[in-house]
XYZ file of C-alpha atoms in Angstrom:
570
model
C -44.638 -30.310 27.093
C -44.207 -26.604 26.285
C -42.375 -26.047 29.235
C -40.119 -28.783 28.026
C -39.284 -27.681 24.745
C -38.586 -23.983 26.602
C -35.819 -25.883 28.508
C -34.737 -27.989 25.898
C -33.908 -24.755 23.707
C -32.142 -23.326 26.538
C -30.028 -25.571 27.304
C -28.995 -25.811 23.849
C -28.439 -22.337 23.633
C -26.098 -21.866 26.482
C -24.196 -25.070 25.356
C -23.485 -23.309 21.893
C -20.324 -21.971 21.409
C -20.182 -18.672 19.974
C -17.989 -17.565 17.311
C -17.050 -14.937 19.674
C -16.395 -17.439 22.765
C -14.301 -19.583 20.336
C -12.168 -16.373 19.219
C -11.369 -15.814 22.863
C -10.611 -19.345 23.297
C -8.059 -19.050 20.228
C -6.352 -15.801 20.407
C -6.026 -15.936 24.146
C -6.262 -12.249 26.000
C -2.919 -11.151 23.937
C -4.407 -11.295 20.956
C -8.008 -9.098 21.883
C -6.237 -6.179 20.678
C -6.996 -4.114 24.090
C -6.700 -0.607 23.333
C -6.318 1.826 25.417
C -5.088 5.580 25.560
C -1.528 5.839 24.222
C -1.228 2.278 23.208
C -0.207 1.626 19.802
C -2.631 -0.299 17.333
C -1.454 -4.087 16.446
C -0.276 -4.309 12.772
C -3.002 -5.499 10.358
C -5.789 -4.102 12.914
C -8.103 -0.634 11.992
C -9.415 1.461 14.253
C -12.853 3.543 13.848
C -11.797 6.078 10.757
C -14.216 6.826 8.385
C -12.062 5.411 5.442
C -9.224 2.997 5.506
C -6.549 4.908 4.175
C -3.159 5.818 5.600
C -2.906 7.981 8.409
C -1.835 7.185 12.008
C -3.391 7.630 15.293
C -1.832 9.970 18.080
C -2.422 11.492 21.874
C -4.079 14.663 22.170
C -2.111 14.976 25.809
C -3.977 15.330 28.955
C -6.755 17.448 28.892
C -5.996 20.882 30.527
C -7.626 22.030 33.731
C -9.444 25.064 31.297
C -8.633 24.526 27.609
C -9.136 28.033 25.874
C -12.479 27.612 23.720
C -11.008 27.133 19.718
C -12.302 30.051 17.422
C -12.962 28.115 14.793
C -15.015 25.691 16.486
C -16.932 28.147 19.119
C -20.034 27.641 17.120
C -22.581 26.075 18.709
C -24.186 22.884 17.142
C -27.284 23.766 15.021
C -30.275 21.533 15.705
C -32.813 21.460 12.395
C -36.261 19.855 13.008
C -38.774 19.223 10.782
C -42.025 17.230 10.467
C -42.995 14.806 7.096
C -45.068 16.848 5.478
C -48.053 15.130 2.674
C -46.560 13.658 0.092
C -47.154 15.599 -3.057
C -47.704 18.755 -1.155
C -46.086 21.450 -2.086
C -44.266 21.701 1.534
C -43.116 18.228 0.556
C -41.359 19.404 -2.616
C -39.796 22.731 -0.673
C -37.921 19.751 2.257
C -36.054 18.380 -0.390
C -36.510 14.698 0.322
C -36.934 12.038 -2.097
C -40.099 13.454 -3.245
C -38.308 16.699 -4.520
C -37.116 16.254 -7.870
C -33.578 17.696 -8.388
C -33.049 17.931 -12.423
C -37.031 18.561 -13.235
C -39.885 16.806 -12.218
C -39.839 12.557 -11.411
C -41.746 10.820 -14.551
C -44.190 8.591 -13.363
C -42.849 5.228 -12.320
C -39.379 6.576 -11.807
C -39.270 5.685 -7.988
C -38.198 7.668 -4.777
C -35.432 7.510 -2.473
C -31.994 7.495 -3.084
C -31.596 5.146 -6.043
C -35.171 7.536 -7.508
C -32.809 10.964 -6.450
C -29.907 8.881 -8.795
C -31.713 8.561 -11.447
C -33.369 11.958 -11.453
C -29.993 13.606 -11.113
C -28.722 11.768 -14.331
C -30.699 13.910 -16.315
C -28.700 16.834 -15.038
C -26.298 17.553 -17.984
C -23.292 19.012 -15.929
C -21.513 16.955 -13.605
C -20.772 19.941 -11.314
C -24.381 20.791 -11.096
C -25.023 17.264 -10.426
C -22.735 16.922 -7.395
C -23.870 20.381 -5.991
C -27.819 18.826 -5.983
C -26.269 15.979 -4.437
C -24.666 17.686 -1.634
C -27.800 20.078 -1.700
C -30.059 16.737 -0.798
C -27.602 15.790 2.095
C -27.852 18.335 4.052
C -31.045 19.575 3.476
C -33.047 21.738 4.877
C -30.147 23.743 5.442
C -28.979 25.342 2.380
C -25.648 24.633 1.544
C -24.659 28.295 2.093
C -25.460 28.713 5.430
C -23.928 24.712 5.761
C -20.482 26.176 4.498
C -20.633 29.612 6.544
C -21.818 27.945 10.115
C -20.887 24.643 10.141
C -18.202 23.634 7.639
C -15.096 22.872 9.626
C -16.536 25.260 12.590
C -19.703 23.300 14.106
C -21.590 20.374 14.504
C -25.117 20.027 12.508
C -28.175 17.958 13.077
C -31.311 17.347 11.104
C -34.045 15.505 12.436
C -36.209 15.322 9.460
C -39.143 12.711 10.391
C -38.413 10.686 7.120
C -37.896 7.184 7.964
C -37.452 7.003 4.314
C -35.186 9.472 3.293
C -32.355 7.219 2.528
C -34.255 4.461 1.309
C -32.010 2.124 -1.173
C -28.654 3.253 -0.180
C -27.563 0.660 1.715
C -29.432 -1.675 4.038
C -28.944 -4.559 6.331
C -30.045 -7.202 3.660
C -27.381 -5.293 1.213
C -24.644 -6.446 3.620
C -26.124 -9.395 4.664
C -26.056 -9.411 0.522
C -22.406 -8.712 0.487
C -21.419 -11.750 3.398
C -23.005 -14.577 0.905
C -21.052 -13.364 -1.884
C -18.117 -14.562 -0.588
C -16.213 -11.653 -0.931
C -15.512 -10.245 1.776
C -12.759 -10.652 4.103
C -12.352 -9.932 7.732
C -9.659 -7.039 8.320
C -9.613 -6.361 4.908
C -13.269 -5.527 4.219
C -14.835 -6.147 7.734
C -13.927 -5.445 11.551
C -15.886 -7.020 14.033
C -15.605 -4.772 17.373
C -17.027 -4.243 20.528
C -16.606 -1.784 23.481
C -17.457 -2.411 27.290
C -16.283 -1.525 30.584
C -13.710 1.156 29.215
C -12.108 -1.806 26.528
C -12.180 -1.634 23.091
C -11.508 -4.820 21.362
C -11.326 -6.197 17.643
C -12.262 -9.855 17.474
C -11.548 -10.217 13.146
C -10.293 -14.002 12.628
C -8.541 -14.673 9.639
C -10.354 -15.371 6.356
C -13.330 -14.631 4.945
C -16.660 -13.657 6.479
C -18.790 -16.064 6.066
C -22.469 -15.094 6.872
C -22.688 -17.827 9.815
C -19.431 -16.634 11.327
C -20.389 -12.889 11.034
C -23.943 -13.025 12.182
C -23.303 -14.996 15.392
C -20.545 -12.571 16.322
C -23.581 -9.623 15.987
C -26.261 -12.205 18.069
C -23.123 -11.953 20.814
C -22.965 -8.534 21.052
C -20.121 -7.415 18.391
C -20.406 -4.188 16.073
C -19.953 -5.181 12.559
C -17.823 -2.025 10.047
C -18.068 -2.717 6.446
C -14.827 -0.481 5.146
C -15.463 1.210 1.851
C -19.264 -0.297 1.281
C -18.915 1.290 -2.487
C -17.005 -1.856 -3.536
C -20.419 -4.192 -2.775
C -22.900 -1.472 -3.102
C -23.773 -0.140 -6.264
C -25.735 2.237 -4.985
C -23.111 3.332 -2.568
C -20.593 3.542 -5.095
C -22.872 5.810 -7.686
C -23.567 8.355 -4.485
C -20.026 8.491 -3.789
C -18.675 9.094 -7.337
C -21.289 12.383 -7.774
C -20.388 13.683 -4.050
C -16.664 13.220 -4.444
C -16.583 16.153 -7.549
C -18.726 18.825 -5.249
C -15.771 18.164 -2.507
C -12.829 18.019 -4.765
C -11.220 15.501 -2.375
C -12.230 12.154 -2.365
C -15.702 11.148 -0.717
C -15.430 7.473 1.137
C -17.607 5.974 3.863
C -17.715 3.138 5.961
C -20.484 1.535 6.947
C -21.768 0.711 11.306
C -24.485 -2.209 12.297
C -24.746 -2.551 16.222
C -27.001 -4.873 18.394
C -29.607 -3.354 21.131
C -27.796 -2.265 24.001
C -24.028 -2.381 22.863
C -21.542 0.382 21.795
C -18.786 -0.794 18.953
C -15.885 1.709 19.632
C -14.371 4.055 21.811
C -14.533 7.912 22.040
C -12.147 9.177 19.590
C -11.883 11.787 16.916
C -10.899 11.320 13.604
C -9.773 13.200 10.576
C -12.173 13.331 8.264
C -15.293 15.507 8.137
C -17.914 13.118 8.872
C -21.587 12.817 7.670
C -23.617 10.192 9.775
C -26.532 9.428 8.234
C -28.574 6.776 9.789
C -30.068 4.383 7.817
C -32.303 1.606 9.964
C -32.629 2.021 13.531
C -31.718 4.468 16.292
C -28.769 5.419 17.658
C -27.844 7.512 20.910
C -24.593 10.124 20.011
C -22.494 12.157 22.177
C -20.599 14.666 20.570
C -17.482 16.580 22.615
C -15.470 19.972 21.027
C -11.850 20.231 20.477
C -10.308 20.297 24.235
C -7.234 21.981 22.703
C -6.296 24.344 19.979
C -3.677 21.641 18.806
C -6.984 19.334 18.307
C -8.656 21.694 16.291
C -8.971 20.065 12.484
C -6.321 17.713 13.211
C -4.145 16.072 10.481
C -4.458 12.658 12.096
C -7.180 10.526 13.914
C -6.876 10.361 17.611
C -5.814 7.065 19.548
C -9.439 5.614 21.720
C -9.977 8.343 24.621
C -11.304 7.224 28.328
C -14.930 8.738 29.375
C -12.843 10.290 32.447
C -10.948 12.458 29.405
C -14.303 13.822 27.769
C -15.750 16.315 30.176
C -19.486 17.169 29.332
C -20.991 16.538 25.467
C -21.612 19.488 23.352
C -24.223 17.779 21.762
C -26.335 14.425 23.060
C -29.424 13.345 20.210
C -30.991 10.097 19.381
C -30.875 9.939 15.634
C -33.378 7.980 14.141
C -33.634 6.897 10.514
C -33.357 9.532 7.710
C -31.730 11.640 10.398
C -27.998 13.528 9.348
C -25.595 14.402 12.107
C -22.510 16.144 10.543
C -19.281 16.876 12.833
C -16.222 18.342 11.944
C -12.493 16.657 12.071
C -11.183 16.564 15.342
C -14.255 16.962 17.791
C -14.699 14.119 19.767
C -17.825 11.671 18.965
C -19.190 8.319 20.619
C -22.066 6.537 19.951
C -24.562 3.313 21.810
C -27.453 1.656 21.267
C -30.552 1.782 23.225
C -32.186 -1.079 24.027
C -34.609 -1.604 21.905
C -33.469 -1.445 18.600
C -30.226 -2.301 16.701
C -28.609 0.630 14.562
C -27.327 0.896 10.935
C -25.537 3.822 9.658
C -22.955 5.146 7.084
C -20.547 7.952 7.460
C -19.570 9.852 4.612
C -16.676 11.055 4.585
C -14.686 13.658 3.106
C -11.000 15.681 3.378
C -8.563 14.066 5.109
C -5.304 15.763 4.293
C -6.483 18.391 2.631
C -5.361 21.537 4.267
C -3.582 24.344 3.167
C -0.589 22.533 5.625
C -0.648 19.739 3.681
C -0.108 21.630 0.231
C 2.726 23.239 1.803
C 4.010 19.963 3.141
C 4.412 19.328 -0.916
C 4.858 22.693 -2.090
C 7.809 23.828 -0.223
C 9.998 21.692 -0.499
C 9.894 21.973 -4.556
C 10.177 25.507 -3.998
C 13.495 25.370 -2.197
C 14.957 22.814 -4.783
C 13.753 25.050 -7.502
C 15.652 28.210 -5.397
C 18.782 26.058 -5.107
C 18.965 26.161 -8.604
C 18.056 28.865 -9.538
C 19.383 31.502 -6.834
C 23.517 31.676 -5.575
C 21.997 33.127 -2.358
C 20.728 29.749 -1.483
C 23.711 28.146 -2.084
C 26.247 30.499 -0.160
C 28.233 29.219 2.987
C 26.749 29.746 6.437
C 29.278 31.781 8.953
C 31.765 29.934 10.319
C 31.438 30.803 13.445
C 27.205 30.250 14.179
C 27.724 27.185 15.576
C 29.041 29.436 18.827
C 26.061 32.090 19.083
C 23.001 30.609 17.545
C 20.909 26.861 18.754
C 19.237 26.551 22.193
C 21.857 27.434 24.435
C 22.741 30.697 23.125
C 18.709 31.457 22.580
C 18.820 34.363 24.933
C 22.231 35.766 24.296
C 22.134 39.382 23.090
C 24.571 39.638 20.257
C 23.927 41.570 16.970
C 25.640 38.338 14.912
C 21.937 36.640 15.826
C 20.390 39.356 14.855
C 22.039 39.142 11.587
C 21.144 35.164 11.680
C 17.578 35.511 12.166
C 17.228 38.639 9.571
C 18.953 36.248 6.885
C 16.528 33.458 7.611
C 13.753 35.348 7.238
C 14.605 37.074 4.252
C 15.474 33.230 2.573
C 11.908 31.857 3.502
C 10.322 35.105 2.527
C 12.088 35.115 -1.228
C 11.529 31.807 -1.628
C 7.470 32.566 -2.509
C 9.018 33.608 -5.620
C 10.153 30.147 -6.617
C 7.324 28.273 -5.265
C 5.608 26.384 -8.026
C 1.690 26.685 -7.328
C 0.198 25.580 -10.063
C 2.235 22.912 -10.551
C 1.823 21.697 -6.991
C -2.014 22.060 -7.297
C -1.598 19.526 -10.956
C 0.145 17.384 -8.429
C -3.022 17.094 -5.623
C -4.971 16.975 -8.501
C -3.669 13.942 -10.047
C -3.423 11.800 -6.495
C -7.199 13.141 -5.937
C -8.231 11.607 -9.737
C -6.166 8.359 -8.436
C -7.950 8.506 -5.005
C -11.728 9.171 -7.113
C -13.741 6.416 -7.648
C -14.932 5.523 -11.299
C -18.007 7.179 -12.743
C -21.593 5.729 -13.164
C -22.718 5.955 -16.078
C -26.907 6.490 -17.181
C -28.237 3.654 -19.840
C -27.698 6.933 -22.445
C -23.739 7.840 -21.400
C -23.621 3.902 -22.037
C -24.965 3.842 -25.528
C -22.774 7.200 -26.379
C -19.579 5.860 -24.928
C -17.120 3.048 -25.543
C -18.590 1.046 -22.483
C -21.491 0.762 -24.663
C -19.912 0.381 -27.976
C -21.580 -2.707 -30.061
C -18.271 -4.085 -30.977
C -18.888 -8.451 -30.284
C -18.650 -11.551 -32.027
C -20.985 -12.693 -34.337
C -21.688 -15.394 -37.719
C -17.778 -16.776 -36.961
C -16.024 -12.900 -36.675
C -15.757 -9.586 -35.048
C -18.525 -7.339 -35.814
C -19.211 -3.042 -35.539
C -15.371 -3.086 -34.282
C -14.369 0.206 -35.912
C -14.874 3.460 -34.390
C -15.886 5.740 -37.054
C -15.780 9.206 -35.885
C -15.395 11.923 -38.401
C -14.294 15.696 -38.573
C -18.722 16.324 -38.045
C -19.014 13.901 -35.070
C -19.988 15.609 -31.724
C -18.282 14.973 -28.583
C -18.038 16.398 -25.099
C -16.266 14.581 -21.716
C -18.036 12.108 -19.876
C -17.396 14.323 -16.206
C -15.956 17.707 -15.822
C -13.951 16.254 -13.147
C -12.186 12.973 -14.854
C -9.062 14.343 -16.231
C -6.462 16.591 -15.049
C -3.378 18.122 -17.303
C 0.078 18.234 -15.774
C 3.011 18.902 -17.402
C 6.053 16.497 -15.940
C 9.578 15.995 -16.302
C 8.442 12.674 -18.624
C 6.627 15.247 -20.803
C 2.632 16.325 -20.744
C 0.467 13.712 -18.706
C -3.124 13.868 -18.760
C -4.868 11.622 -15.458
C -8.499 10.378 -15.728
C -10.524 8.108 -13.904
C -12.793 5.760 -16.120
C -10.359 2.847 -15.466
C -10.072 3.840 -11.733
C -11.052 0.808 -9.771
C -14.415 0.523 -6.897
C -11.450 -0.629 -4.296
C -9.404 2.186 -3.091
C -5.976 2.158 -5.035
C -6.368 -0.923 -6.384
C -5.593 0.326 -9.765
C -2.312 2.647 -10.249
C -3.180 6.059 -11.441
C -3.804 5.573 -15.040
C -2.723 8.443 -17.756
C -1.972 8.983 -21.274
C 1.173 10.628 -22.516
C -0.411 12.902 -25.095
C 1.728 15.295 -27.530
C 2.166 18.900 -26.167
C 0.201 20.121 -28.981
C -2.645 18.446 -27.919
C -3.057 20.723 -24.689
C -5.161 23.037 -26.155
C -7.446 20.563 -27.621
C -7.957 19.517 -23.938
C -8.525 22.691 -22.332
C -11.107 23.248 -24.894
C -12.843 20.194 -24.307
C -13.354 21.319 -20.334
C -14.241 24.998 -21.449
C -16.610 23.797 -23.716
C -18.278 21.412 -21.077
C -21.248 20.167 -20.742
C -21.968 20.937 -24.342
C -20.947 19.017 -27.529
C -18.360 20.715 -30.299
C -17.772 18.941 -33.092
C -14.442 17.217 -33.673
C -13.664 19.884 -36.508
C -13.289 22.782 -34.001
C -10.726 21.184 -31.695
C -7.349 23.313 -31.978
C -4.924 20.770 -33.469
C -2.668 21.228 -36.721
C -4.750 18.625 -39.026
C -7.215 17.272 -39.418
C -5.876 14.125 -39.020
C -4.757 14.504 -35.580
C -8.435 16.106 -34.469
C -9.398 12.639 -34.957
C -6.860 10.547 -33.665
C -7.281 12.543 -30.404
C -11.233 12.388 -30.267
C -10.882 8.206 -30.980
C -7.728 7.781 -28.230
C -10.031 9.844 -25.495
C -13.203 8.130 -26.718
C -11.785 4.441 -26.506
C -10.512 5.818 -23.046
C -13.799 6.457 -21.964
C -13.020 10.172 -21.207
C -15.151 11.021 -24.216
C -18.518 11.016 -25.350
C -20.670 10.945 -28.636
C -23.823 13.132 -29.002
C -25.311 10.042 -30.540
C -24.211 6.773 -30.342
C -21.782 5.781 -32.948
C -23.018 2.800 -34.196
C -27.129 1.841 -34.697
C -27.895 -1.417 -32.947
């Protein structure tokens, strides 16, 4: 009878049809998204990048028979090992793990992991100190000096710290499973489903949303499952990102990976991003390959998927297992499978894609030579009329002293042109698409009470009740973040960005700003000098008195500022 029932259930089971054998029925082979080196992406498709934001994907060439070793990346990978020490011990408190207590000790019944570490770091007054604990916990052991000055854009780093735990509460398999049976989320848009076998790297996302049925059978049939930008489901996610992205400056994303035993999700590729794996439920086995040029040394874009026959030998090989961090930088080469016996769940943080000083000049110069056009008749002078016949390509090794002359004008243009090159004014510029790129701040149950998110204002016995906002020449303020508003002075007149309206989904929102009077300026810059502590709305540098309180209640109703107490007593 047992026997039976075994053969019943088989049967069954190999008469289902899969949602991934009913996707290749659909779609037919055309449609399987086959990628290979060199072949472009289909439109609407995403590839394995740590955030999905613009950017394409390009060859790296053929790999050279010996590729000079890149000096910025000849550091070796560091390996950091470390055993769980007692909890409560003293050697417990020195790792830096959830039972460390950045911002003074945990109060009893506060929790540990990371939503414990969350709430711990809320008590830290400064937002910059906050982020810099933050990023102080991710990497630890290491401190984040010797992170910067070994690893940071040079190396590879991984820390095996023995702490199952160590992420506990950021994000888990029931939080997506969570996220599918809210209905929410869409494949493409919010979730690829992928796999990678026999050298082929396919996307299999129907259109629609993912329903939990749909989803899960593609994972029982093999298929990797990539939750893009996790921080728009998670919480959690979402209040880890928003402290991280102020330590970097540039915005912080991350993408979530959940692969079945025995399978491998995507190809070998780099991308552009600095990348922090940390694992969260599982094991995973990684192979990690450096730069095989100089050209793909921090690259500006991701690369297309690589064969194994274009990797040579890994730099690094590891098995992370959960609470485990494996950091590499932009542009070294990465793959990673499951072993058998157990599925994997990670999230890479990620960090400073276009960010380099080449992509600050990509903006900068350009407003530098208008600004010399305008400003300088040497700009603006005639070229000879006769270079056309001795400069270009095909007079490139003529000797003739009119090149000569060429060249030495040239240079002496580009070198001048420093002088109209408007740096702080390109800097505003990255500032205010990095607020626009930042996700919203979290705020504690206190920053709620003190602010205009938790402002009593409702309706009550048939009207609107505590709808004023009283704040007086004696009330004390201070900005929510050091980092959520930037100053820039524009052709429309003085614009100050912020992010308390910014939305969870990347660029949902369009930057939001206030067009504040250029008298005002210094009020602002006095704010951030004065930050984290409270001034009262007396000592703000405007004319009147009048307009120190107009600005304090336009930033406050903005969210930008808070009260030292909250304004009304409920």
């Amino acid at each position: 009878m047992a026997a039976g029932g075994a053969e019943e259930q088989q049967r069954r089971r190999l008469g289902r049809l899969s949602a991934l054998s009913v996707y290749r029925r659909a779609a037919g082979a055309g449609r399987l998204e086959r990628r290979r080196r060199g072949t472009p992406l289909p439109a609407g498709s995403k590839r394995a990048k740590a955030r999905p934001r613009r950017g394409g994907a390009g060859s790296g060439g053929p790999e050279p028979e010996a590729p000079p070793p890149p000096p910025i990346a000849a550091a070796p990978p560091s390996r950091v090992e470390r055993t769980k020490a007692p909890a409560g011990s003293p050697e417990a408190k020195r790792q830096g793990g959830p039972a460390a207590s950045p911002g003074g000790p945990r109060p009893p019944g506060e929790g540990g992991g990371v939503v414990g570490l969350l709430r711990r770091l809320g008590r830290v007054e400064d937002s910059r100190q906050r982020a810099a604990e933050l990023f102080r916990w991710l990497v630890a052991p290491v401190a984040p000096g010797e992170f910067l000055g070994r690893h940071w854009e040079r190396a590879p780093l991984l820390v095996r710290r023995g702490d199952p735990g160590y992420y506990a509460g950021l994000f888990s398999t029931a939080d997506l499973d969570a996220a599918l049976r809210g209905g929410e989320v869409h494949f493409g848009t919010h979730l690829d489903v992928t796999s990678y076998a026999e050298g082929v790297r396919e996307t299999h996302n129907p259109s629609g949303r993912a329903l939990p049925a749909v989803v899960w059978d593609f994972y029982q049939n093999g298929c990797s499952l990539r939750l893009l930008s996790p921080q728009a489901f998670s919480p959690t996610v979402w209040h880890f990102l928003s402290i991280l992205q102020e330590h970097f400056g540039s915005m912080a994303g991350a993408n979530t990976y959940l692969t079945p035993p025995g399978t491998q999700g995507f190809a070998p590729h780099y991308d552009d991003i600095e990348a922090f794996v940390l694992q969260l439920e599982g094991k995973k086995h990684w192979r990690v390959y450096s730069p095989r040029t100089d050209a793909e040394v921090l690259p500006q874009f991701s690369s297309a998927n690589l064969t194994q026959a274009e990797l040579g030998e890994p730099m690094l090989e590891t098995v992370l297992e959960a609470g485990d961090l494996l950091y590499f930088p932009r542009g070294f080469i990465h793959q990673g499978d499951c072993l058998p016996d157990a599925h994997s769940l990670h999230i890479t943080v990620s960090s400073y894609q276009r960010n380099s000083w080449g992509d600050f000049l990509e903006k900068l110069l350009p407003a530098a030579l208008q600004m010399a056009l305008e400003e300088d008749v040497e700009y603006r002078q005639g070229l000879p009329m006769d270079y056309l016949g001795y400069m270009g390509v095909t007079n490139s090794d003529a000797v003739d002293a009119r090149r000569t002359a060429f060249m030495g004008k040239v240079q002496s243009l580009i070198k001048k042109l420093v002088n109209y090159a408007p740096i702080d004014a390109a800097v505003d510029q990255r500032a205010k698409s990095f607020l626009h790129d930042c996700l919203p701040p979290v705020l504690t149950q206190s920053e709620k009470a003190q602010s205009m998110y938790g402002f009593p204002a409702r309706w009550q016995d048939g009207g609107p009740c505590d709808v004023d906002i009283l704040i007086t020449k004696d009330t004390q303020v201070r900005l929510l973040r050091h980092g959520i508003i930037r100053l820039c002075n524009e052709e429309a007149g003085v614009m100050l960005y912020y992010t308390t309206e910014n939305s969870r989904v990347y660029h949902k929102e369009e930057p939001k700003f206030l067009e504040i009077d250029p008298e005002y300026t210094d009020s602002i810059e006095f704010l951030l000098s004065s930050y984290p502590n409270h001034v009262s709305v007396d000592t703000l540098p405007c004319e009147t008195l009048e307009d120190k309180i107009s600005l304090a209640t336009l930033l406050f109703e903005k969210g930008i500022l808070t009260t030292k107490k909250p304004l009304v007593q409920v």
